[in-house]
PDB file of C-alpha atoms in Angstrom:
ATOM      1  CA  UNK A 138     -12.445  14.640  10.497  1.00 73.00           C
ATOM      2  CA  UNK A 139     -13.790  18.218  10.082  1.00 81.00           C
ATOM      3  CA  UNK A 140     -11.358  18.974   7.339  1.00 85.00           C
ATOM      4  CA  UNK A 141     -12.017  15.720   4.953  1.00 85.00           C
ATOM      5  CA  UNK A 142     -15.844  16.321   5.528  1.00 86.00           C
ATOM      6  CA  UNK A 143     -15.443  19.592   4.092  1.00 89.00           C
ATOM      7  CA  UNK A 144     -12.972  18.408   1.589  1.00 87.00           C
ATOM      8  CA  UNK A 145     -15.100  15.358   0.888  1.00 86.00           C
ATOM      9  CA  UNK A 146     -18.328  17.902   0.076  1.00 87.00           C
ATOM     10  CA  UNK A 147     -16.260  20.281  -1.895  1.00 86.00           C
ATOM     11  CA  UNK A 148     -15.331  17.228  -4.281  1.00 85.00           C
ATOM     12  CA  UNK A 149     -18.745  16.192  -4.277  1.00 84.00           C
ATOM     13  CA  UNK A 150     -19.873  19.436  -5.093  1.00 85.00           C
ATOM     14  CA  UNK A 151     -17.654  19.922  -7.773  1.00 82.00           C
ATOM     15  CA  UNK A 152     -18.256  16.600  -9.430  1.00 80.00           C
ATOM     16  CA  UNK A 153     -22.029  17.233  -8.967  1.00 82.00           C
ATOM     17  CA  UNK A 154     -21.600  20.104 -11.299  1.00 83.00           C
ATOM     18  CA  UNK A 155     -20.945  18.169 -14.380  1.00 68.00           C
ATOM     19  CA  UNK A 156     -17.345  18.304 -14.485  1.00 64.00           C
ATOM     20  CA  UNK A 157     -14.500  15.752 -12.913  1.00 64.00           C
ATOM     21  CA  UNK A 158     -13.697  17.281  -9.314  1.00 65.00           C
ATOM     22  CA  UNK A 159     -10.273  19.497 -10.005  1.00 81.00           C
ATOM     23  CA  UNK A 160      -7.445  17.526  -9.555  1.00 84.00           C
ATOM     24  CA  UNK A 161      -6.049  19.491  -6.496  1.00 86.00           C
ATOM     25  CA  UNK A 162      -9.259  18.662  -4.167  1.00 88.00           C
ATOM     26  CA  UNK A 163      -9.020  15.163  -5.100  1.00 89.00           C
ATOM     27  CA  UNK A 164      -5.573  14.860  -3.837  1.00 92.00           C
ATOM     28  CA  UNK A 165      -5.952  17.270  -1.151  1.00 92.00           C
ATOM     29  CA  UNK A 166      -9.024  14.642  -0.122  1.00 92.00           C
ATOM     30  CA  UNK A 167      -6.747  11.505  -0.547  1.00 94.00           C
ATOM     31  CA  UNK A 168      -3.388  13.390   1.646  1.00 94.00           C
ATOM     32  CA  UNK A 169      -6.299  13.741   4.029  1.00 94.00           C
ATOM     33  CA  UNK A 170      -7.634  10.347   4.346  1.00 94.00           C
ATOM     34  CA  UNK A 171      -4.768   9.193   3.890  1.00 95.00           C
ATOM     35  CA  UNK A 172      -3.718   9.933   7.470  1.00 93.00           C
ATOM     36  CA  UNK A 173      -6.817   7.959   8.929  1.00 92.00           C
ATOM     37  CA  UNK A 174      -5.937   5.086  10.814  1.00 92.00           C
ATOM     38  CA  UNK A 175      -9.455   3.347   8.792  1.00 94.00           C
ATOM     39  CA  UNK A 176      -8.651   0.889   6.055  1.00 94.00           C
ATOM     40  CA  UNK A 177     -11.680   1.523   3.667  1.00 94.00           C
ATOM     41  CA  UNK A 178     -10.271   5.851   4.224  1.00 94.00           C
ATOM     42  CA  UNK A 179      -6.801   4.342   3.133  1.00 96.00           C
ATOM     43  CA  UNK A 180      -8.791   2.197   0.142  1.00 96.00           C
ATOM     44  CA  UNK A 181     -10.134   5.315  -0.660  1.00 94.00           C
ATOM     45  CA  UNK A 182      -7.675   7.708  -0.751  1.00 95.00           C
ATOM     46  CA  UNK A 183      -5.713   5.038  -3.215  1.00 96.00           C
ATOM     47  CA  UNK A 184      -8.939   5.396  -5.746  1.00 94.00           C
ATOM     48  CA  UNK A 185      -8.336   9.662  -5.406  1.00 93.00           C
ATOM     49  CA  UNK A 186      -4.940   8.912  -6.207  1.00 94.00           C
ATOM     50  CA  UNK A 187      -5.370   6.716  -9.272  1.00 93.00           C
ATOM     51  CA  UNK A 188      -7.651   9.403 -10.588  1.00 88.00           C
ATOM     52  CA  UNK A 189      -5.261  12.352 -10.235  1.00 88.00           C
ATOM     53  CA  UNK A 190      -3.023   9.765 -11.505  1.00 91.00           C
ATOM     54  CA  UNK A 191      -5.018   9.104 -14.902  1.00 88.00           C
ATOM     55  CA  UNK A 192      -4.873  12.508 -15.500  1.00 84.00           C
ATOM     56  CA  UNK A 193      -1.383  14.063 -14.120  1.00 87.00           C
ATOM     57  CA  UNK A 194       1.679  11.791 -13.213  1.00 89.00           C
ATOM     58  CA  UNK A 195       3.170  13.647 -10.188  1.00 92.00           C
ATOM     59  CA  UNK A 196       5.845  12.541  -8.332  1.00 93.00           C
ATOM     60  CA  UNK A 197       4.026  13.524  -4.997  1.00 94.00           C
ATOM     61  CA  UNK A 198       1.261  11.904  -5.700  1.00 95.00           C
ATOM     62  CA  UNK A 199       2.959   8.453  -6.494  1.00 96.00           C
ATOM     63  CA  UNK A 200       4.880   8.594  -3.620  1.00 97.00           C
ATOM     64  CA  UNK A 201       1.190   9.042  -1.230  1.00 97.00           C
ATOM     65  CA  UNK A 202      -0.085   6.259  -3.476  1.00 97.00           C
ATOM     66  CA  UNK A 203       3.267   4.205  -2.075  1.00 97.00           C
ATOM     67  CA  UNK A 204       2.567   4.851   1.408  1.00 97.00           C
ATOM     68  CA  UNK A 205      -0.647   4.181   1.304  1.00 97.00           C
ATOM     69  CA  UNK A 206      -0.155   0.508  -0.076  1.00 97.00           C
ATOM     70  CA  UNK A 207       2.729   0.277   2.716  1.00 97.00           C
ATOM     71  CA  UNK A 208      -0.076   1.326   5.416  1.00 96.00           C
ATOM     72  CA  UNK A 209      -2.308  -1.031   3.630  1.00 96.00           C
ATOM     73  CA  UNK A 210       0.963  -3.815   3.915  1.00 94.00           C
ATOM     74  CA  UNK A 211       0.884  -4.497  -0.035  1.00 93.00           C
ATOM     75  CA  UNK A 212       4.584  -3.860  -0.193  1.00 93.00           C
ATOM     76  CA  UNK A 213       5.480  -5.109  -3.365  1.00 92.00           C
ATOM     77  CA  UNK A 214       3.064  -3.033  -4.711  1.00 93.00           C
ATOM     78  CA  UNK A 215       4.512   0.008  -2.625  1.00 95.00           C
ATOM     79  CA  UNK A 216       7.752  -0.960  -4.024  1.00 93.00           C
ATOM     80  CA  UNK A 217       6.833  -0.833  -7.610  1.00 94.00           C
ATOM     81  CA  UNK A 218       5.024   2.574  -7.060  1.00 96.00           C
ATOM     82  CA  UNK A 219       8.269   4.192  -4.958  1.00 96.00           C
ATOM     83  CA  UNK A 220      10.685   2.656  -8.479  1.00 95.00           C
ATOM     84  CA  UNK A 221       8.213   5.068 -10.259  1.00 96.00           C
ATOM     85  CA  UNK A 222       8.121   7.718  -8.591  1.00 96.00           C
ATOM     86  CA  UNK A 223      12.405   7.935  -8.835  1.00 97.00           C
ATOM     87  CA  UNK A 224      12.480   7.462 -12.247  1.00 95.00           C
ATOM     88  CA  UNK A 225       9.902  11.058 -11.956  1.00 95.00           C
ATOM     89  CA  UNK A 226      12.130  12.081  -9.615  1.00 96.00           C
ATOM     90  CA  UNK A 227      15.074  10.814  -8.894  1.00 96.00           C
ATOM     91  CA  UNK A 228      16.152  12.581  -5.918  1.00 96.00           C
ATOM     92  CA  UNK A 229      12.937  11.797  -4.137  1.00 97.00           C
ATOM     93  CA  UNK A 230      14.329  10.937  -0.981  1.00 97.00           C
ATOM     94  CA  UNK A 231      10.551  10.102   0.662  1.00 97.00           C
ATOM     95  CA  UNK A 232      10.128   7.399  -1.726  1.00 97.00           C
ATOM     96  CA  UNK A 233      13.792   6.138  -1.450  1.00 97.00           C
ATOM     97  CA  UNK A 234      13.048   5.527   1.613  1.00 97.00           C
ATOM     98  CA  UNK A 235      10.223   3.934   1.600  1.00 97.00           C
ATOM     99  CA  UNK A 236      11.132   1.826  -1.203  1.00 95.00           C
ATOM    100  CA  UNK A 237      14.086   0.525   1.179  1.00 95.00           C
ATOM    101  CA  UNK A 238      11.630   0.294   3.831  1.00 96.00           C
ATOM    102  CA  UNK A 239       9.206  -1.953   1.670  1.00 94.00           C
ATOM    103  CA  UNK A 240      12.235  -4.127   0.551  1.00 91.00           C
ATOM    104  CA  UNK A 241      12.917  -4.947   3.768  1.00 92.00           C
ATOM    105  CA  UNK A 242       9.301  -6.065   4.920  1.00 92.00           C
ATOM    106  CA  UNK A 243       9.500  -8.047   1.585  1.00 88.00           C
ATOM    107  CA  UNK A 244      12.821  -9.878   2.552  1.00 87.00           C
ATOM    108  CA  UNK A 245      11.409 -10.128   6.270  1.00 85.00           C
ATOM    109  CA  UNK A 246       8.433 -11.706   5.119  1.00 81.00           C
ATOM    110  CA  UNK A 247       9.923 -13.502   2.538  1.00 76.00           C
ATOM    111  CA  UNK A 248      12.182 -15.205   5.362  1.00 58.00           C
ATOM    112  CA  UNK A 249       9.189 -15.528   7.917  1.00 52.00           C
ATOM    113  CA  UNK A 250       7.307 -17.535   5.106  1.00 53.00           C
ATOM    114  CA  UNK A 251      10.127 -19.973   4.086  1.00 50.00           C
ATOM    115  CA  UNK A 252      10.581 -20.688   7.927  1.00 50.00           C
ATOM    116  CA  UNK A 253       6.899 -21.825   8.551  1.00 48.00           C
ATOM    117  CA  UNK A 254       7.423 -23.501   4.988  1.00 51.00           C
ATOM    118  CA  UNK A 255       9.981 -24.947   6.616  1.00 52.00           C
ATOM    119  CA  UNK A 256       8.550 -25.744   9.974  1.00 52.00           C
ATOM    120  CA  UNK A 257       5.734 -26.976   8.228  1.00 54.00           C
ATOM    121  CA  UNK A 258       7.717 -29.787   6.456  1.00 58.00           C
ATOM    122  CA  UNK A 259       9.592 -30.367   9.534  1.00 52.00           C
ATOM    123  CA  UNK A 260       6.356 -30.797  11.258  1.00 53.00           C
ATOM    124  CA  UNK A 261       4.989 -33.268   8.388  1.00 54.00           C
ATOM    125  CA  UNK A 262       8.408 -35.436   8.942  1.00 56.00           C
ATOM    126  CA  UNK A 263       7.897 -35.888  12.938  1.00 56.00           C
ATOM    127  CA  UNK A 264       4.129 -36.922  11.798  1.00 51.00           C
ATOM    128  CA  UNK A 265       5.088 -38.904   9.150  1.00 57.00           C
ATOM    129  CA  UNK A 266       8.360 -40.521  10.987  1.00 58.00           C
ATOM    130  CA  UNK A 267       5.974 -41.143  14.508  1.00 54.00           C
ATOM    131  CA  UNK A 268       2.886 -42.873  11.976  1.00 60.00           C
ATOM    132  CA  UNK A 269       5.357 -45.158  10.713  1.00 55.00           C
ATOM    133  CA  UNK A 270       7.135 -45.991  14.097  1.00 56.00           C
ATOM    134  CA  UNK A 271       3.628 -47.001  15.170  1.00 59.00           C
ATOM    135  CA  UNK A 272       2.850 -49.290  12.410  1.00 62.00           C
ATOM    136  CA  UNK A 273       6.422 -50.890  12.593  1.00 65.00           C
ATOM    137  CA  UNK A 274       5.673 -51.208  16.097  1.00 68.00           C
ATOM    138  CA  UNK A 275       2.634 -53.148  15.685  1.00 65.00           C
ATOM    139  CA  UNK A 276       3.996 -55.888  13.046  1.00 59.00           C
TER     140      UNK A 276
END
């Protein structure tokens, strides 16, 4: 807390002064709310990190941006950013992982949905089969 209030009024101060905060306190900000377990310090951090971004395409700071949309469960997005970040660097083992990590909550999810798709369906055919059973019943 202490150490992003102090980070978060040196980048204040520094913006206050006419020019863009330097690029190093507004990722230093971002790796630092970035370990908040708050959404909106996450949400944050990700706008820091799109501003370093527009300015200076670092691996390391792609790579932040990735876990932070992996934290924030947008995994598809965290893929795409980690496939960036190895064509920067390709030996980035950090995204690698994560990018393997963020496939697998994809497929996971991807499965989870098509089973209450499917259980969904199945539920509308017991519905539909019980309805008609009823009105067959009555004639």
């Amino acid at each position: 807390e202490a150490m992003a209030a102090q980070l978060e009024a040196r980048y204040c101060d520094e913006r206050a002064r006419g020019s863009c905060a330097t690029e190093r306190t507004a990722f230093l900000l971002a790796y630092t709310l970035a370990r908040s377990a708050d959404p909106g310090d996450k949400k944050r951090a990700l706008a820091l990190l799109d501003e370093c971004l527009a300015h200076t395409c670092r691996a390391e700071y792609v790579v932040l941006r990735a876990r932070l949309l992996y934290d924030l469960e947008e995994f598809n997005s965290c893929r795409q950013a980690c496939a960036h970040a190895l064509r920067l660097d390709p030996r980035n083992a950090d995204a690698a992982q994560l990018k393997a990590k963020a496939e697998s909550r994809l497929e996971r999810d991807g499965l989870i949905g098509l089973a209450l798709v499917g259980g969904a369906t199945g539920l509308a055919t017991i519905a539909t089969t019980v309805i008609v059973g009823a009105l067959l019943m009555r004639h």
